[in-house]
Structures are given as C-alpha cells and as structure tokens.
mmCIF file of C-alpha atoms and ligand atoms in Angstrom:
data_model
loop_
_atom_site.group_PDB
_atom_site.id
_atom_site.type_symbol
_atom_site.label_atom_id
_atom_site.label_comp_id
_atom_site.label_asym_id
_atom_site.label_seq_id
_atom_site.Cartn_x
_atom_site.Cartn_y
_atom_site.Cartn_z
ATOM 1 C CA UNK T 320 188.485 72.642 86.222
ATOM 2 C CA UNK T 321 185.263 70.786 84.229
ATOM 3 C CA UNK T 322 182.302 69.072 85.875
ATOM 4 C CA UNK T 323 180.653 66.093 84.183
ATOM 5 C CA UNK T 324 177.363 66.011 84.023
ATOM 6 C CA UNK T 325 176.938 63.980 86.002
ATOM 7 C CA UNK T 326 179.188 65.124 88.747
ATOM 8 C CA UNK T 327 176.911 68.556 88.192
ATOM 9 C CA UNK T 328 173.888 66.161 89.159
ATOM 10 C CA UNK T 329 175.163 64.810 92.010
ATOM 11 C CA UNK T 330 176.103 67.932 94.029
ATOM 12 C CA UNK T 331 172.726 70.362 92.714
ATOM 13 C CA UNK T 332 170.893 66.734 93.880
ATOM 14 C CA UNK T 333 174.099 67.132 98.112
ATOM 15 C CA UNK T 334 172.618 70.665 97.733
ATOM 16 C CA UNK T 335 169.194 70.094 97.312
ATOM 17 C CA UNK T 336 169.386 67.409 100.369
ATOM 18 C CA UNK T 337 170.785 69.927 101.740
ATOM 19 C CA UNK T 338 168.498 72.554 102.503
ATOM 20 C CA UNK T 339 165.595 69.884 102.340
ATOM 21 C CA UNK T 340 163.639 73.985 100.967
ATOM 22 C CA UNK T 341 161.258 73.397 97.834
ATOM 23 C CA UNK T 342 162.630 76.310 96.858
ATOM 24 C CA UNK T 343 165.968 74.272 96.691
ATOM 25 C CA UNK T 344 164.029 71.016 95.225
ATOM 26 C CA UNK T 345 162.722 73.879 92.708
ATOM 27 C CA UNK T 346 166.051 75.139 91.923
ATOM 28 C CA UNK T 347 167.262 71.709 91.572
ATOM 29 C CA UNK T 348 164.082 70.941 88.994
ATOM 30 C CA UNK T 349 165.149 74.151 86.995
ATOM 31 C CA UNK T 350 168.405 73.437 86.731
ATOM 32 C CA UNK T 351 167.449 69.672 85.625
ATOM 33 C CA UNK T 352 165.434 71.134 82.908
ATOM 34 C CA UNK T 353 168.587 72.663 81.522
ATOM 35 C CA UNK T 354 170.200 69.678 81.611
ATOM 36 C CA UNK T 355 169.204 66.406 80.789
ATOM 37 C CA UNK T 356 169.918 65.242 76.810
ATOM 38 C CA UNK T 357 167.301 65.764 74.233
ATOM 39 C CA UNK T 358 164.453 63.015 74.297
ATOM 40 C CA UNK T 359 165.238 61.319 77.735
ATOM 41 C CA UNK T 360 162.145 61.984 80.377
ATOM 42 C CA UNK T 361 163.090 64.069 83.417
ATOM 43 C CA UNK T 362 161.156 64.329 86.566
ATOM 44 C CA UNK T 363 161.266 66.306 89.420
ATOM 45 C CA UNK T 364 160.638 68.048 91.653
ATOM 46 C CA UNK T 365 156.758 71.152 92.362
ATOM 47 C CA UNK T 366 158.949 73.562 94.314
ATOM 48 C CA UNK T 367 154.993 74.518 95.017
ATOM 49 C CA UNK T 368 153.610 71.324 96.407
ATOM 50 C CA UNK T 369 156.392 69.175 96.780
ATOM 51 C CA UNK T 370 154.895 66.778 94.097
ATOM 52 C CA UNK T 371 157.262 65.258 90.576
ATOM 53 C CA UNK T 372 156.326 65.994 87.940
ATOM 54 C CA UNK T 373 157.376 65.652 83.988
ATOM 55 C CA UNK T 374 159.301 67.738 82.636
ATOM 56 C CA UNK T 375 160.058 66.338 79.065
ATOM 57 C CA UNK T 376 157.599 63.262 77.787
ATOM 58 C CA UNK T 377 159.299 62.296 74.817
ATOM 59 C CA UNK T 378 160.458 58.578 75.269
ATOM 60 C CA UNK T 379 164.024 57.959 74.194
ATOM 61 C CA UNK T 380 164.460 55.743 70.641
ATOM 62 C CA UNK T 381 164.302 51.753 72.655
ATOM 63 C CA UNK T 382 164.216 52.743 76.424
ATOM 64 C CA UNK T 383 161.249 50.789 77.798
ATOM 65 C CA UNK T 384 158.124 53.342 78.467
ATOM 66 C CA UNK T 385 158.000 55.315 81.727
ATOM 67 C CA UNK T 386 154.845 54.070 83.959
ATOM 68 C CA UNK T 387 152.944 57.913 83.789
ATOM 69 C CA UNK T 388 149.388 59.469 84.309
ATOM 70 C CA UNK T 389 147.854 60.517 81.164
ATOM 71 C CA UNK T 390 149.750 63.804 79.769
ATOM 72 C CA UNK T 391 152.559 66.177 80.803
ATOM 73 C CA UNK T 392 152.790 67.816 84.389
ATOM 74 C CA UNK T 393 151.559 64.734 85.871
ATOM 75 C CA UNK T 394 153.087 63.513 89.078
ATOM 76 C CA UNK T 395 154.414 60.224 88.918
ATOM 77 C CA UNK T 396 152.860 59.489 91.849
ATOM 78 C CA UNK T 397 149.533 59.762 90.321
ATOM 79 C CA UNK T 398 149.726 57.015 88.213
ATOM 80 C CA UNK T 399 146.667 54.009 89.334
ATOM 81 C CA UNK T 400 147.701 51.108 89.922
ATOM 82 C CA UNK T 401 147.733 48.213 87.414
ATOM 83 C CA UNK T 402 147.433 50.851 84.981
ATOM 84 C CA UNK T 403 149.069 50.603 81.620
ATOM 85 C CA UNK T 404 152.982 53.032 81.468
ATOM 86 C CA UNK T 405 151.843 54.918 78.093
ATOM 87 C CA UNK T 406 147.908 57.110 77.142
ATOM 88 C CA UNK T 407 146.796 54.135 75.087
ATOM 89 C CA UNK T 408 148.588 51.733 76.236
ATOM 90 C CA UNK T 409 147.615 48.101 76.281
ATOM 91 C CA UNK T 410 150.096 45.332 78.854
ATOM 92 C CA UNK T 411 150.632 42.626 77.081
ATOM 93 C CA UNK T 412 151.781 41.604 80.456
ATOM 94 C CA UNK T 413 151.950 42.305 83.772
ATOM 95 C CA UNK T 414 154.142 40.028 86.060
ATOM 96 C CA UNK T 415 153.689 39.572 89.936
ATOM 97 C CA UNK T 416 155.816 37.121 92.123
ATOM 98 C CA UNK T 417 153.826 35.054 95.459
ATOM 99 C CA UNK T 418 155.770 33.673 97.358
ATOM 100 C CA UNK T 419 155.324 31.078 100.331
ATOM 101 C CA UNK T 420 156.195 31.672 103.067
ATOM 102 C CA UNK T 421 155.022 28.296 104.570
ATOM 103 C CA UNK T 422 158.139 26.386 101.911
ATOM 104 C CA UNK T 423 160.816 28.510 102.287
ATOM 105 C CA UNK T 424 162.657 26.704 103.714
ATOM 106 C CA UNK T 425 165.757 29.377 104.570
ATOM 107 C CA UNK T 426 168.090 27.156 102.052
ATOM 108 C CA UNK T 427 169.299 30.589 100.263
ATOM 109 C CA UNK T 428 169.363 28.689 97.169
ATOM 110 C CA UNK T 429 167.328 32.397 95.073
ATOM 111 C CA UNK T 430 169.849 34.251 96.568
ATOM 112 C CA UNK T 431 172.805 32.457 95.184
ATOM 113 C CA UNK T 432 171.291 31.952 91.947
ATOM 114 C CA UNK T 433 170.476 35.773 91.226
ATOM 115 C CA UNK T 434 173.970 36.151 92.147
ATOM 116 C CA UNK T 435 175.614 34.480 90.068
ATOM 117 C CA UNK T 436 172.743 35.985 87.146
ATOM 118 C CA UNK T 437 173.265 39.254 87.628
ATOM 119 C CA UNK T 438 177.313 39.186 89.430
ATOM 120 C CA UNK T 439 175.670 40.874 92.004
ATOM 121 C CA UNK T 440 177.985 42.343 93.849
ATOM 122 C CA UNK T 441 179.242 40.820 97.073
ATOM 123 C CA UNK T 442 177.879 42.851 100.630
ATOM 124 C CA UNK T 443 174.644 42.737 98.649
ATOM 125 C CA UNK T 444 171.100 40.746 98.308
ATOM 126 C CA UNK T 445 169.047 41.891 95.593
ATOM 127 C CA UNK T 446 166.576 38.741 97.449
ATOM 128 C CA UNK T 447 167.841 38.726 101.072
ATOM 129 C CA UNK T 448 166.085 35.606 102.920
ATOM 130 C CA UNK T 449 165.421 37.223 106.469
ATOM 131 C CA UNK T 450 164.497 35.558 109.376
ATOM 132 C CA UNK T 451 161.001 37.044 110.729
ATOM 133 C CA UNK T 452 159.338 36.773 114.020
ATOM 134 C CA UNK T 453 155.727 38.248 114.506
ATOM 135 C CA UNK T 454 155.200 38.571 118.476
ATOM 136 C CA UNK T 455 157.105 36.677 121.158
ATOM 137 C CA UNK T 456 154.980 33.893 120.638
ATOM 138 C CA UNK T 457 154.268 33.427 117.415
ATOM 139 C CA UNK T 458 157.194 31.065 115.195
ATOM 140 C CA UNK T 459 159.934 32.646 113.400
ATOM 141 C CA UNK T 460 159.418 31.340 109.248
ATOM 142 C CA UNK T 461 161.361 32.898 106.643
ATOM 143 C CA UNK T 462 161.292 35.688 104.583
ATOM 144 C CA UNK T 463 162.711 36.153 100.971
ATOM 145 C CA UNK T 464 162.613 40.350 100.533
ATOM 146 C CA UNK T 465 162.966 40.492 96.553
ATOM 147 C CA UNK T 466 162.510 44.160 95.350
ATOM 148 C CA UNK T 467 158.313 44.345 95.352
ATOM 149 C CA UNK T 468 158.537 46.424 91.874
ATOM 150 C CA UNK T 469 155.946 48.204 93.759
ATOM 151 C CA UNK T 470 152.768 50.197 91.624
ATOM 152 C CA UNK T 471 152.731 53.142 93.609
ATOM 153 C CA UNK T 472 157.126 53.456 93.420
ATOM 154 C CA UNK T 473 158.299 55.683 96.257
ATOM 155 C CA UNK T 474 162.197 54.989 94.593
ATOM 156 C CA UNK T 475 160.447 56.357 91.386
ATOM 157 C CA UNK T 476 159.356 58.750 92.624
ATOM 158 C CA UNK T 477 162.494 60.618 93.629
ATOM 159 C CA UNK T 478 164.266 60.388 91.623
ATOM 160 C CA UNK T 479 165.647 63.871 90.216
ATOM 161 C CA UNK T 480 167.031 61.615 86.793
ATOM 162 C CA UNK T 481 164.910 58.987 86.249
ATOM 163 C CA UNK T 482 166.981 55.935 86.818
ATOM 164 C CA UNK T 483 165.067 54.530 88.068
ATOM 165 C CA UNK T 484 161.547 53.895 86.492
ATOM 166 C CA UNK T 485 158.148 52.312 86.160
ATOM 167 C CA UNK T 486 157.467 49.483 82.711
ATOM 168 C CA UNK T 487 154.651 48.698 81.487
ATOM 169 C CA UNK T 488 155.078 45.227 82.751
ATOM 170 C CA UNK T 489 155.071 45.829 86.399
ATOM 171 C CA UNK T 490 158.677 46.113 86.161
ATOM 172 C CA UNK T 491 160.592 49.033 88.616
ATOM 173 C CA UNK T 492 164.074 49.474 86.202
ATOM 174 C CA UNK T 493 167.058 51.205 87.324
ATOM 175 C CA UNK T 494 169.206 52.846 84.296
ATOM 176 C CA UNK T 495 172.773 53.227 85.822
ATOM 177 C CA UNK T 496 174.214 54.737 82.806
ATOM 178 C CA UNK T 497 171.648 58.246 84.295
ATOM 179 C CA UNK T 498 172.181 57.272 88.358
ATOM 180 C CA UNK T 499 174.036 59.835 89.543
ATOM 181 C CA UNK T 500 174.209 57.895 93.053
ATOM 182 C CA UNK T 501 172.066 60.991 94.637
ATOM 183 C CA UNK T 502 171.050 57.679 96.250
ATOM 184 C CA UNK T 503 167.704 59.663 97.336
ATOM 185 C CA UNK T 504 165.625 55.356 96.060
ATOM 186 C CA UNK T 505 167.737 54.286 98.276
ATOM 187 C CA UNK T 506 165.497 56.361 101.505
ATOM 188 C CA UNK T 507 162.708 56.675 99.182
ATOM 189 C CA UNK T 508 162.401 52.240 99.903
ATOM 190 C CA UNK T 509 160.646 51.200 102.476
ATOM 191 C CA UNK T 510 161.900 47.776 102.011
ATOM 192 C CA UNK T 511 165.348 48.085 102.613
ATOM 193 C CA UNK T 512 165.759 46.336 98.292
ATOM 194 C CA UNK T 513 168.222 49.136 97.410
ATOM 195 C CA UNK T 514 171.466 49.124 97.587
ATOM 196 C CA UNK T 515 174.489 51.846 96.808
ATOM 197 C CA UNK T 516 178.165 50.647 95.038
ATOM 198 C CA UNK T 517 180.600 52.268 97.695
ATOM 199 C CA UNK T 518 183.378 51.192 95.514
ATOM 200 C CA UNK T 519 184.764 49.458 92.849
ATOM 201 C CA UNK T 520 182.917 45.580 92.445
ATOM 202 C CA UNK T 521 185.207 43.162 92.386
ATOM 203 C CA UNK T 522 184.843 42.413 88.533
ATOM 204 C CA UNK T 523 184.522 38.275 87.096
ATOM 205 C CA UNK T 524 186.232 38.337 83.247
ATOM 206 C CA UNK T 525 183.156 37.793 81.712
ATOM 207 C CA UNK T 526 181.447 40.582 83.542
ATOM 208 C CA UNK T 527 183.763 42.663 83.061
ATOM 209 C CA UNK T 528 183.477 42.650 78.652
ATOM 210 C CA UNK T 529 179.746 42.964 79.156
ATOM 211 C CA UNK T 530 178.642 45.899 77.195
ATOM 212 C CA UNK T 531 175.876 47.774 79.976
ATOM 213 C CA UNK T 532 173.078 45.846 79.372
ATOM 214 C CA UNK T 533 170.154 47.174 82.558
ATOM 215 C CA UNK T 534 168.024 44.198 82.508
ATOM 216 C CA UNK T 535 170.858 42.195 84.107
ATOM 217 C CA UNK T 536 172.187 45.042 86.050
ATOM 218 C CA UNK T 537 175.259 44.769 85.327
ATOM 219 C CA UNK T 538 178.505 45.617 84.264
ATOM 220 C CA UNK T 539 178.270 46.502 87.771
ATOM 221 C CA UNK T 540 180.409 49.728 89.186
ATOM 222 C CA UNK T 541 181.304 52.341 91.101
ATOM 223 C CA UNK T 542 178.626 55.342 92.510
ATOM 224 C CA UNK T 543 174.999 53.955 91.393
ATOM 225 C CA UNK T 544 172.382 52.094 93.122
ATOM 226 C CA UNK T 545 171.368 48.370 91.889
ATOM 227 C CA UNK T 546 168.751 46.316 93.376
ATOM 228 C CA UNK T 547 166.226 43.247 91.747
ATOM 229 C CA UNK T 548 163.704 43.852 88.644
ATOM 230 C CA UNK T 549 162.582 39.802 87.782
ATOM 231 C CA UNK T 550 164.516 39.579 85.298
ATOM 232 C CA UNK T 551 163.228 40.421 82.497
ATOM 233 C CA UNK T 552 165.738 38.641 80.157
ATOM 234 C CA UNK T 553 164.434 35.842 81.606
ATOM 235 C CA UNK T 554 160.728 36.054 82.687
ATOM 236 C CA UNK T 555 160.300 38.028 78.178
ATOM 237 C CA UNK T 556 161.071 34.603 77.908
ATOM 238 C CA UNK T 557 158.502 33.201 79.279
ATOM 239 C CA UNK T 558 160.923 31.603 82.289
ATOM 240 C CA UNK T 559 161.450 32.107 85.532
ATOM 241 C CA UNK T 560 163.599 34.626 87.364
ATOM 242 C CA UNK T 561 166.535 32.921 88.315
ATOM 243 C CA UNK T 562 165.382 33.289 92.066
ATOM 244 C CA UNK T 563 162.813 31.321 91.213
ATOM 245 C CA UNK T 564 163.796 28.448 88.672
ATOM 246 C CA UNK T 565 166.569 27.696 91.251
ATOM 247 C CA UNK T 566 164.246 27.609 94.382
ATOM 248 C CA UNK T 567 164.163 23.188 95.333
ATOM 249 C CA UNK T 568 161.026 23.666 97.836
ATOM 250 C CA UNK T 569 158.793 25.431 94.237
ATOM 251 C CA UNK T 570 158.212 28.105 96.883
ATOM 252 C CA UNK T 571 158.506 31.032 95.189
ATOM 253 C CA UNK T 572 155.696 31.648 91.597
ATOM 254 C CA UNK T 573 156.087 34.011 89.646
ATOM 255 C CA UNK T 574 152.854 35.360 87.341
ATOM 256 C CA UNK T 575 151.308 37.297 85.160
ATOM 257 C CA UNK T 576 148.464 39.243 86.207
ATOM 258 C CA UNK T 577 147.328 39.689 83.060
ATOM 259 C CA UNK T 578 147.211 35.435 81.136
ATOM 260 C CA UNK T 579 145.823 34.693 85.456
ATOM 261 C CA UNK T 580 148.521 32.577 85.872
ATOM 262 C CA UNK T 581 151.418 31.620 87.921
ATOM 263 C CA UNK T 582 154.574 29.109 87.881
ATOM 264 C CA UNK T 583 156.996 27.683 90.059
ATOM 265 C CA UNK T 584 160.204 25.648 89.978
ATOM 266 C CA UNK T 585 158.457 22.654 90.487
ATOM 267 C CA UNK T 586 156.451 22.670 87.673
ATOM 268 C CA UNK T 587 153.450 24.081 89.237
ATOM 269 C CA UNK T 588 150.977 25.580 86.905
ATOM 270 C CA UNK T 589 147.548 27.455 88.499
ATOM 271 C CA UNK T 590 145.891 30.418 88.234
ATOM 272 C CA UNK T 591 147.506 33.053 89.958
ATOM 273 C CA UNK T 592 143.998 34.754 91.398
ATOM 274 C CA UNK T 593 143.492 31.830 92.651
ATOM 275 C CA UNK T 594 146.760 30.879 94.114
ATOM 276 C CA UNK T 595 146.412 33.834 96.140
ATOM 277 C CA UNK T 596 142.985 34.230 97.418
ATOM 278 C CA UNK T 597 142.649 30.616 98.645
ATOM 279 C CA UNK T 598 145.361 30.657 100.040
ATOM 280 C CA UNK T 599 145.274 34.068 102.230
ATOM 281 C CA UNK T 600 147.851 35.854 99.662
ATOM 282 C CA UNK T 601 148.940 39.577 101.432
ATOM 283 C CA UNK T 602 151.136 42.114 100.669
ATOM 284 C CA UNK T 603 154.081 43.292 102.951
ATOM 285 C CA UNK T 604 153.077 47.018 104.400
ATOM 286 C CA UNK T 605 150.370 47.098 102.132
ATOM 287 C CA UNK T 606 149.521 49.937 104.490
ATOM 288 C CA UNK T 607 151.520 52.210 103.290
ATOM 289 C CA UNK T 608 150.519 52.738 99.220
ATOM 290 C CA UNK T 609 152.906 51.042 97.200
ATOM 291 C CA UNK T 610 151.207 48.632 96.143
ATOM 292 C CA UNK T 611 153.783 46.056 95.996
ATOM 293 C CA UNK T 612 153.231 43.431 93.359
ATOM 294 C CA UNK T 613 154.737 40.708 95.370
ATOM 295 C CA UNK T 614 152.795 38.094 97.685
ATOM 296 C CA UNK T 615 153.124 36.390 100.437
ATOM 297 C CA UNK T 616 151.286 33.653 101.227
ATOM 298 C CA UNK T 617 150.948 32.234 105.103
ATOM 299 C CA UNK T 618 153.670 30.708 106.596
ATOM 300 C CA UNK T 619 150.698 28.101 108.170
ATOM 301 C CA UNK T 620 150.714 24.635 107.475
ATOM 302 C CA UNK T 621 154.091 24.775 106.489
ATOM 303 C CA UNK T 622 156.588 20.745 105.052
ATOM 304 C CA UNK T 623 160.090 22.317 107.086
ATOM 305 C CA UNK T 624 160.924 23.124 110.921
ATOM 306 C CA UNK T 625 160.348 26.061 112.241
ATOM 307 C CA UNK T 626 163.800 28.194 112.259
ATOM 308 C CA UNK T 627 165.496 28.406 115.500
ATOM 309 C CA UNK T 628 163.782 30.454 117.649
ATOM 310 C CA UNK T 629 166.763 32.099 119.843
ATOM 311 C CA UNK T 630 167.890 33.621 116.220
ATOM 312 C CA UNK T 631 164.911 35.227 115.077
ATOM 313 C CA UNK T 632 164.352 38.838 114.933
HETATM 314 S S1 SF4 H 606 160.588 47.833 97.510
HETATM 315 FE FE1 SF4 H 606 161.354 49.753 97.114
HETATM 316 S S2 SF4 H 606 163.472 50.382 95.170
HETATM 317 FE FE2 SF4 H 606 161.148 48.190 95.023
HETATM 318 S S3 SF4 H 606 160.236 49.570 93.596
HETATM 319 FE FE3 SF4 H 606 159.274 49.896 95.312
HETATM 320 S S4 SF4 H 606 160.233 51.449 96.728
HETATM 321 FE FE4 SF4 H 606 161.276 50.654 94.740
HETATM 322 S S1 SF4 H 607 168.162 56.153 91.437
HETATM 323 FE FE1 SF4 H 607 168.758 56.096 93.293
HETATM 324 S S2 SF4 H 607 170.907 57.437 92.727
HETATM 325 FE FE2 SF4 H 607 170.251 57.044 91.517
HETATM 326 S S3 SF4 H 607 170.252 58.878 90.542
HETATM 327 FE FE3 SF4 H 607 167.508 58.597 91.244
HETATM 328 S S4 SF4 H 607 167.614 58.665 93.310
HETATM 329 FE FE4 SF4 H 607 169.871 58.998 92.882
#
C-alpha cells in the first residue's frame, strides 16, 4: 500500500509521541530531513538536547518569513521576543491587540464576526469570550481569548513540519497545506487557542468554492488544526481585525508597536504604549515566558454591570 507524505508524517509523529524518548524524536528529525519538500523550512528536535533546530532554512518563494534565530541550527525557542524574523530584516509592523476588560460586556459580537469572516467550523471559537473570577471574594468579568500570537510560541517550537510559524509582523500563522494533524501544537498551547477538525466541517457554498487561503484559513478540512491569525488580510490593509471592528463597546483595540498606535471600533486612537501603561495593562500567563502579543486592561471602573456570579468559572 502506498502512503501519502501526509500519512507518513502522521504515522511517524504518532510514533515519536508514543515512544516519548529523545531517540524517537531524533529518528523523526532524520526522517523529516529526508522527506520535507525542497525549499520548505523544516524544524525538528535535536535528539541530544530535545530542542528544535532548523534543518533546511531556505524559504519557499512567496512564503512569509519564518521567525528564527540568525543562522541555521539555532533553536526556534531562542528567537528573542520582538526580534525581526530574518537576519537583517526590519519589520514595518509589529501587531498588538489590547483588550479592555472594563468595556467587555460579554455580548459575543467578536466571536460571531470572526466566525462569519473565516467560516469558522461549528463548535470552534477562535476568539472565545470566557467568564472569569479570580478568587472567591472578587467580582467575575468577561475575558475574550484570541490566539495570543506569542513571541515565544510553544506551538511553533513543537510543530514537526513548520505548519505553524511566526511572521515578522508578529502573527503566528497556521498553514493547513502543511499540517499533518499530529496535534502537538494543541498540547503545547497554554491558552487553549487551537482547534482540531475531527470531522469534515460543514461548508457554505462560498467557502467550498474558494481556493485555500492561508490568511483566511479556509476552505476548512478534516484532520488539521486551526486558530485565530489576527486577520492578516484586513490588518495588512490598515483595517481592524474582524473581532475588533465588530465590538460594539470598543473593547478590542488593535495596534502597531512600530508606529506606537492603537485604534478601536469607536474611532478612538491612542498611543499604544500609553494605552497599556496608563491603564495597568498586563499579559495573560506572562510568567510562562510565551511573550504574548495580546495585552489586557483590568476590569475596573466598568461601563456595564458585572456578570452573574453564580455562573462564574
Ligand atoms: S496562544 Fe497558543 S496558538 Fe497562539 S501563539 Fe501562543 S502558543 Fe501558539
Ligand atoms: S500545526 Fe499542530 S497539528 Fe499541524 S502538524 Fe504542526 S503540530 Fe501537528
């Protein structure tokens, strides 16, 4: 029986996971080196250190740059937060999202807009509005959770086929033409921001007739991982991502670290640095070292009533 490259990669990745040993991962690395198409960067684990190394650093024509340490052979985990993607490259944008928890009233318009824009399969919420409560005596609040577009992304470090990678503008992309469905990235992401298509998703006629577009993340298909990618087709044109422009409260700010500017759906503009610093901005689970590109402003002086306490999680 002849196996496709995708099926072979899936089998090999499953073997490595099951074995759970550096030797097995090293075998996977050697196998991948021989089976990755020419011109496509391949990342795999170094059997002696357990860290990811670049096996073939030649970028494919037209493919967005992959963030990596200068020179082949460096671990992707060694890429400095905020560093340009390629040696000598100067990023013209470094996108950042700032979510004001004092403004979010949990309406879910952001999730709906994202679902509609990307034809997100049923059951997935690439931006998920959670109800949080930090301790017994504190008030619950709404917490929209997109992909954090981490500058030190564990999902990228573990992907054995470079299906997920970091662009120089800060966006962590997901290429489902390359994904083999091993789901290492889902296990690695501490934010629960990734989803796996266990079944063939329902397709609208418009989605089905489209050619796969990595920036739109559709048409969707069974057996691959998907996630929020900060709407690169919109932000590249200077527009807000679908979630931010749909938020009736102006709770989702989107900005550029290079130009130090942020805007929201209510037409407000601020210096990004001031928005974060003057409002006590923080990053979720910052202590993990993931260097998220999403900041949160604390839910104080709210402009809406607190969510019901009994349903808080
Ligand atoms: S939030 Fe998860 S999926 Fe997004 S970049 Fe970070 S680790 Fe990767
Ligand atoms: S993106 Fe995730 S599921 Fe796809 S190949 Fe990489 S690790 Fe596996």
